[in-house]
Amino acid sequence: MNTGNLSIKILFVCLGNICRSPAAEEIARVKLNQMLEGQSLFIDSAGIINFHEGKSADARMIHHARERGYHLKSVSRPVQIDDFEQFDFILAMDNRNFLDLIELCPREEYRAKIMKLCSFISSDSDFSKYSEVPDPYYGGSEGFELVIDILESSMSGLGQFIQKKGLS
Ligand code: 4NP
């Protein structure tokens, strides 16, 4: 994968890479490119499992995201060992994804790259009670709307964190 040497590289990870992380990827592309103007960003997403490999995002996620102006273009792929070296920030959607990533991580020095996206939600946000992005796959429309709400509310904290880290 050619991720570009000078980019800040951010990977969003959920279980299947068809609902939460594809939405996170596109919301980040819009919000972080606004916040970190002038920085070159490489933003991608992946899944813990390979069950949906090669597939576009779930039609329900595509629909709800499009209603809010986000056009999902992801193609599902599983996390690869190489991702831990390639990416600067690896953001898990829930506790299970986080623990799976820690287990897959090939080197101690890469562990600090792995974080939970919800840890960046500001304490004064309406969504501050969420410590995970809940899996919407087996539920209804409200679940997909909630995913987008939580993702949107985490992006400004993530952008500030990346800015502070001062990568260029
Ligand atoms: P995601 O949602 O992890 O947000 O992409 C899911 C997609 C597929 C499955 C579970 C969650 N699945 O069991 O196939």
mmCIF file of C-alpha atoms and ligand atoms in Angstrom:
data_model
loop_
_atom_site.group_PDB
_atom_site.id
_atom_site.type_symbol
_atom_site.label_atom_id
_atom_site.label_comp_id
_atom_site.label_asym_id
_atom_site.label_seq_id
_atom_site.Cartn_x
_atom_site.Cartn_y
_atom_site.Cartn_z
ATOM 1 C CA MET A 1 0.000 0.000 0.000
ATOM 2 C CA ASN A 2 1.391 3.416 -0.914
ATOM 3 C CA THR A 3 0.246 5.651 1.937
ATOM 4 C CA GLY A 4 2.562 8.570 1.088
ATOM 5 C CA ASN A 5 5.626 9.365 3.177
ATOM 6 C CA LEU A 6 4.624 12.818 4.367
ATOM 7 C CA SER A 7 1.006 12.135 5.262
ATOM 8 C CA ILE A 8 -0.468 11.723 8.707
ATOM 9 C CA LYS A 9 -1.977 8.264 8.458
ATOM 10 C CA ILE A 10 -5.139 7.378 10.331
ATOM 11 C CA LEU A 11 -6.876 3.983 10.310
ATOM 12 C CA PHE A 12 -10.389 3.403 11.691
ATOM 13 C CA VAL A 13 -11.219 -0.156 12.719
ATOM 14 C CA CYS A 14 -14.492 -1.948 13.505
ATOM 15 C CA LEU A 15 -15.533 -5.596 13.301
ATOM 16 C CA GLY A 16 -16.742 -5.982 9.713
ATOM 17 C CA ASN A 17 -15.532 -2.762 8.046
ATOM 18 C CA ILE A 18 -18.956 -2.220 6.474
ATOM 19 C CA CYS A 19 -20.775 0.015 9.005
ATOM 20 C CA ARG A 20 -18.912 2.025 11.650
ATOM 21 C CA SER A 21 -15.369 2.341 10.326
ATOM 22 C CA PRO A 22 -16.400 3.228 6.735
ATOM 23 C CA ALA A 23 -18.535 6.043 8.189
ATOM 24 C CA ALA A 24 -15.706 7.105 10.527
ATOM 25 C CA GLU A 25 -13.324 7.151 7.572
ATOM 26 C CA GLU A 26 -15.477 9.528 5.520
ATOM 27 C CA ILE A 27 -16.515 11.763 8.429
ATOM 28 C CA ALA A 28 -12.834 12.070 9.351
ATOM 29 C CA ARG A 29 -11.941 12.894 5.761
ATOM 30 C CA VAL A 30 -14.382 15.812 5.812
ATOM 31 C CA LYS A 31 -13.838 17.073 9.388
ATOM 32 C CA LEU A 32 -10.095 16.509 9.805
ATOM 33 C CA ASN A 33 -9.246 17.988 6.419
ATOM 34 C CA GLN A 34 -11.139 21.119 7.536
ATOM 35 C CA MET A 35 -9.423 21.215 10.938
ATOM 36 C CA LEU A 36 -5.924 20.299 9.822
ATOM 37 C CA GLU A 37 -5.837 22.427 6.712
ATOM 38 C CA GLY A 38 -2.562 22.217 4.863
ATOM 39 C CA GLN A 39 -1.671 18.828 6.378
ATOM 40 C CA SER A 40 -1.605 15.847 4.105
ATOM 41 C CA LEU A 41 -3.857 13.157 5.546
ATOM 42 C CA PHE A 42 -4.160 9.531 4.520
ATOM 43 C CA ILE A 43 -7.348 8.091 6.003
ATOM 44 C CA ASP A 44 -8.465 4.467 5.669
ATOM 45 C CA SER A 45 -10.572 1.850 7.463
ATOM 46 C CA ALA A 46 -10.389 -1.885 8.073
ATOM 47 C CA GLY A 47 -12.156 -4.706 9.880
ATOM 48 C CA ILE A 48 -11.077 -7.270 12.437
ATOM 49 C CA ILE A 49 -12.789 -10.002 10.386
ATOM 50 C CA ASN A 50 -12.462 -10.646 6.635
ATOM 51 C CA PHE A 51 -16.041 -11.875 6.178
ATOM 52 C CA HIS A 52 -17.094 -8.848 4.081
ATOM 53 C CA GLU A 53 -13.815 -8.388 2.231
ATOM 54 C CA GLY A 54 -14.247 -6.607 -1.118
ATOM 55 C CA LYS A 55 -17.717 -5.317 -0.277
ATOM 56 C CA SER A 56 -18.937 -1.718 -0.194
ATOM 57 C CA ALA A 57 -20.310 -0.336 3.042
ATOM 58 C CA ASP A 58 -23.679 -1.653 4.260
ATOM 59 C CA ALA A 59 -26.534 -0.044 2.271
ATOM 60 C CA ARG A 60 -28.133 1.253 5.483
ATOM 61 C CA MET A 61 -24.914 2.941 6.578
ATOM 62 C CA ILE A 62 -24.462 4.436 3.096
ATOM 63 C CA HIS A 63 -28.030 5.796 3.218
ATOM 64 C CA HIS A 64 -27.821 7.376 6.668
ATOM 65 C CA ALA A 65 -24.389 8.849 5.976
ATOM 66 C CA ARG A 66 -25.529 10.297 2.651
ATOM 67 C CA GLU A 67 -28.444 12.038 4.400
ATOM 68 C CA ARG A 68 -25.817 13.946 6.385
ATOM 69 C CA GLY A 69 -23.661 14.708 3.364
ATOM 70 C CA TYR A 70 -21.082 11.918 3.640
ATOM 71 C CA HIS A 71 -20.503 9.732 0.596
ATOM 72 C CA LEU A 72 -19.021 6.400 1.636
ATOM 73 C CA LYS A 73 -16.635 4.825 -0.850
ATOM 74 C CA SER A 74 -14.924 2.178 1.255
ATOM 75 C CA VAL A 75 -14.187 -1.379 0.169
ATOM 76 C CA SER A 76 -14.015 -3.745 3.142
ATOM 77 C CA ARG A 77 -10.667 -5.242 4.023
ATOM 78 C CA PRO A 78 -9.281 -6.904 7.135
ATOM 79 C CA VAL A 79 -6.576 -5.320 9.289
ATOM 80 C CA GLN A 80 -3.107 -6.369 8.121
ATOM 81 C CA ILE A 81 0.000 -6.690 10.261
ATOM 82 C CA ASP A 82 1.665 -4.071 8.071
ATOM 83 C CA ASP A 83 -1.006 -1.514 9.156
ATOM 84 C CA PHE A 84 0.594 -1.242 12.605
ATOM 85 C CA GLU A 85 3.788 0.055 11.039
ATOM 86 C CA GLN A 86 2.166 2.112 8.264
ATOM 87 C CA PHE A 87 -0.387 4.092 10.291
ATOM 88 C CA ASP A 88 0.274 6.777 12.927
ATOM 89 C CA PHE A 89 -3.118 6.465 14.632
ATOM 90 C CA ILE A 90 -5.299 3.341 14.787
ATOM 91 C CA LEU A 91 -8.760 4.069 16.171
ATOM 92 C CA ALA A 92 -10.988 1.271 17.441
ATOM 93 C CA MET A 93 -14.770 1.631 17.527
ATOM 94 C CA ASP A 94 -15.409 -0.530 20.592
ATOM 95 C CA ASN A 95 -13.668 -2.327 23.441
ATOM 96 C CA ARG A 96 -13.597 -5.620 21.620
ATOM 97 C CA ASN A 97 -11.987 -4.105 18.528
ATOM 98 C CA PHE A 98 -9.455 -2.390 20.793
ATOM 99 C CA LEU A 99 -8.491 -5.634 22.535
ATOM 100 C CA ASP A 100 -8.319 -7.509 19.224
ATOM 101 C CA LEU A 101 -5.993 -4.825 17.835
ATOM 102 C CA ILE A 102 -3.748 -5.009 20.902
ATOM 103 C CA GLU A 103 -3.564 -8.759 20.401
ATOM 104 C CA LEU A 104 -2.746 -8.439 16.688
ATOM 105 C CA CYS A 105 -0.164 -5.702 17.247
ATOM 106 C CA PRO A 106 3.223 -7.183 16.280
ATOM 107 C CA ARG A 107 5.506 -4.844 18.244
ATOM 108 C CA GLU A 108 5.366 -3.142 21.610
ATOM 109 C CA GLU A 109 6.481 0.158 20.063
ATOM 110 C CA TYR A 110 3.280 0.331 17.965
ATOM 111 C CA ARG A 111 0.861 -0.160 20.864
ATOM 112 C CA ALA A 112 0.500 3.534 21.648
ATOM 113 C CA LYS A 113 -0.940 4.070 18.168
ATOM 114 C CA ILE A 114 -4.023 2.044 19.142
ATOM 115 C CA MET A 115 -6.760 4.078 20.831
ATOM 116 C CA LYS A 116 -10.507 4.114 21.170
ATOM 117 C CA LEU A 117 -12.157 6.795 19.061
ATOM 118 C CA CYS A 118 -14.647 7.574 21.836
ATOM 119 C CA SER A 119 -11.822 8.685 24.126
ATOM 120 C CA PHE A 120 -11.756 11.881 22.048
ATOM 121 C CA ILE A 121 -15.368 12.890 22.742
ATOM 122 C CA SER A 122 -15.398 16.119 24.735
ATOM 123 C CA SER A 123 -16.889 15.903 28.240
ATOM 124 C CA ASP A 124 -19.410 18.651 27.400
ATOM 125 C CA SER A 125 -20.707 16.779 24.330
ATOM 126 C CA ASP A 126 -24.250 15.341 24.290
ATOM 127 C CA PHE A 127 -22.561 12.008 23.518
ATOM 128 C CA SER A 128 -19.940 12.045 26.273
ATOM 129 C CA LYS A 129 -21.531 9.026 27.974
ATOM 130 C CA TYR A 130 -20.481 6.785 25.084
ATOM 131 C CA SER A 131 -17.193 4.978 25.566
ATOM 132 C CA GLU A 132 -17.826 2.834 22.477
ATOM 133 C CA VAL A 133 -19.480 3.256 19.071
ATOM 134 C CA PRO A 134 -22.281 0.657 19.371
ATOM 135 C CA ASP A 135 -22.512 -1.963 16.612
ATOM 136 C CA PRO A 136 -25.596 -1.030 14.511
ATOM 137 C CA TYR A 137 -25.559 -4.149 12.301
ATOM 138 C CA TYR A 138 -28.448 -6.087 13.858
ATOM 139 C CA GLY A 139 -30.561 -3.074 14.808
ATOM 140 C CA GLY A 140 -32.705 -0.385 13.202
ATOM 141 C CA SER A 141 -32.266 3.114 11.796
ATOM 142 C CA GLU A 142 -31.715 4.756 15.191
ATOM 143 C CA GLY A 143 -28.516 2.738 15.600
ATOM 144 C CA PHE A 144 -27.075 4.061 12.363
ATOM 145 C CA GLU A 145 -28.024 7.632 13.262
ATOM 146 C CA LEU A 146 -26.398 7.212 16.670
ATOM 147 C CA VAL A 147 -23.191 5.928 15.039
ATOM 148 C CA ILE A 148 -22.969 9.111 12.964
ATOM 149 C CA ASP A 149 -23.729 11.326 15.982
ATOM 150 C CA ILE A 150 -20.973 9.690 18.025
ATOM 151 C CA LEU A 151 -18.474 9.750 15.167
ATOM 152 C CA GLU A 152 -19.130 13.429 14.453
ATOM 153 C CA SER A 153 -18.757 14.338 18.109
ATOM 154 C CA SER A 154 -15.385 12.587 18.408
ATOM 155 C CA MET A 155 -13.669 14.262 15.456
ATOM 156 C CA SER A 156 -12.801 17.650 16.902
ATOM 157 C CA GLY A 157 -11.047 16.020 19.898
ATOM 158 C CA LEU A 158 -9.193 13.680 17.561
ATOM 159 C CA GLY A 159 -8.159 16.608 15.351
ATOM 160 C CA GLN A 160 -6.837 18.536 18.363
ATOM 161 C CA PHE A 161 -4.914 15.495 19.549
ATOM 162 C CA ILE A 162 -3.294 15.026 16.142
ATOM 163 C CA GLN A 163 -2.443 18.736 16.013
ATOM 164 C CA LYS A 164 -0.799 18.576 19.451
ATOM 165 C CA LYS A 165 1.235 15.563 18.451
ATOM 166 C CA GLY A 166 2.704 17.880 15.830
ATOM 167 C CA LEU A 167 3.199 15.325 13.111
ATOM 168 C CA SER A 168 3.979 16.741 9.697
HETATM 169 P P1 4NP B 1 -19.275 -3.023 11.662
HETATM 170 O O1 4NP B 1 -20.691 -3.809 11.772
HETATM 171 O O2 4NP B 1 -18.315 -3.761 12.557
HETATM 172 O O3 4NP B 1 -19.604 -1.654 12.174
HETATM 173 O O4 4NP B 1 -18.889 -3.057 10.194
HETATM 174 C C1 4NP B 1 -20.792 -5.178 11.587
HETATM 175 C C2 4NP B 1 -20.778 -5.708 10.319
HETATM 176 C C3 4NP B 1 -20.910 -7.066 10.138
HETATM 177 C C4 4NP B 1 -21.050 -7.897 11.231
HETATM 178 C C5 4NP B 1 -21.062 -7.366 12.511
HETATM 179 C C6 4NP B 1 -20.918 -6.001 12.692
HETATM 180 N N1 4NP B 1 -21.189 -9.292 11.031
HETATM 181 O O5 4NP B 1 -21.438 -10.013 12.024
HETATM 182 O O6 4NP B 1 -21.103 -9.782 9.907
#
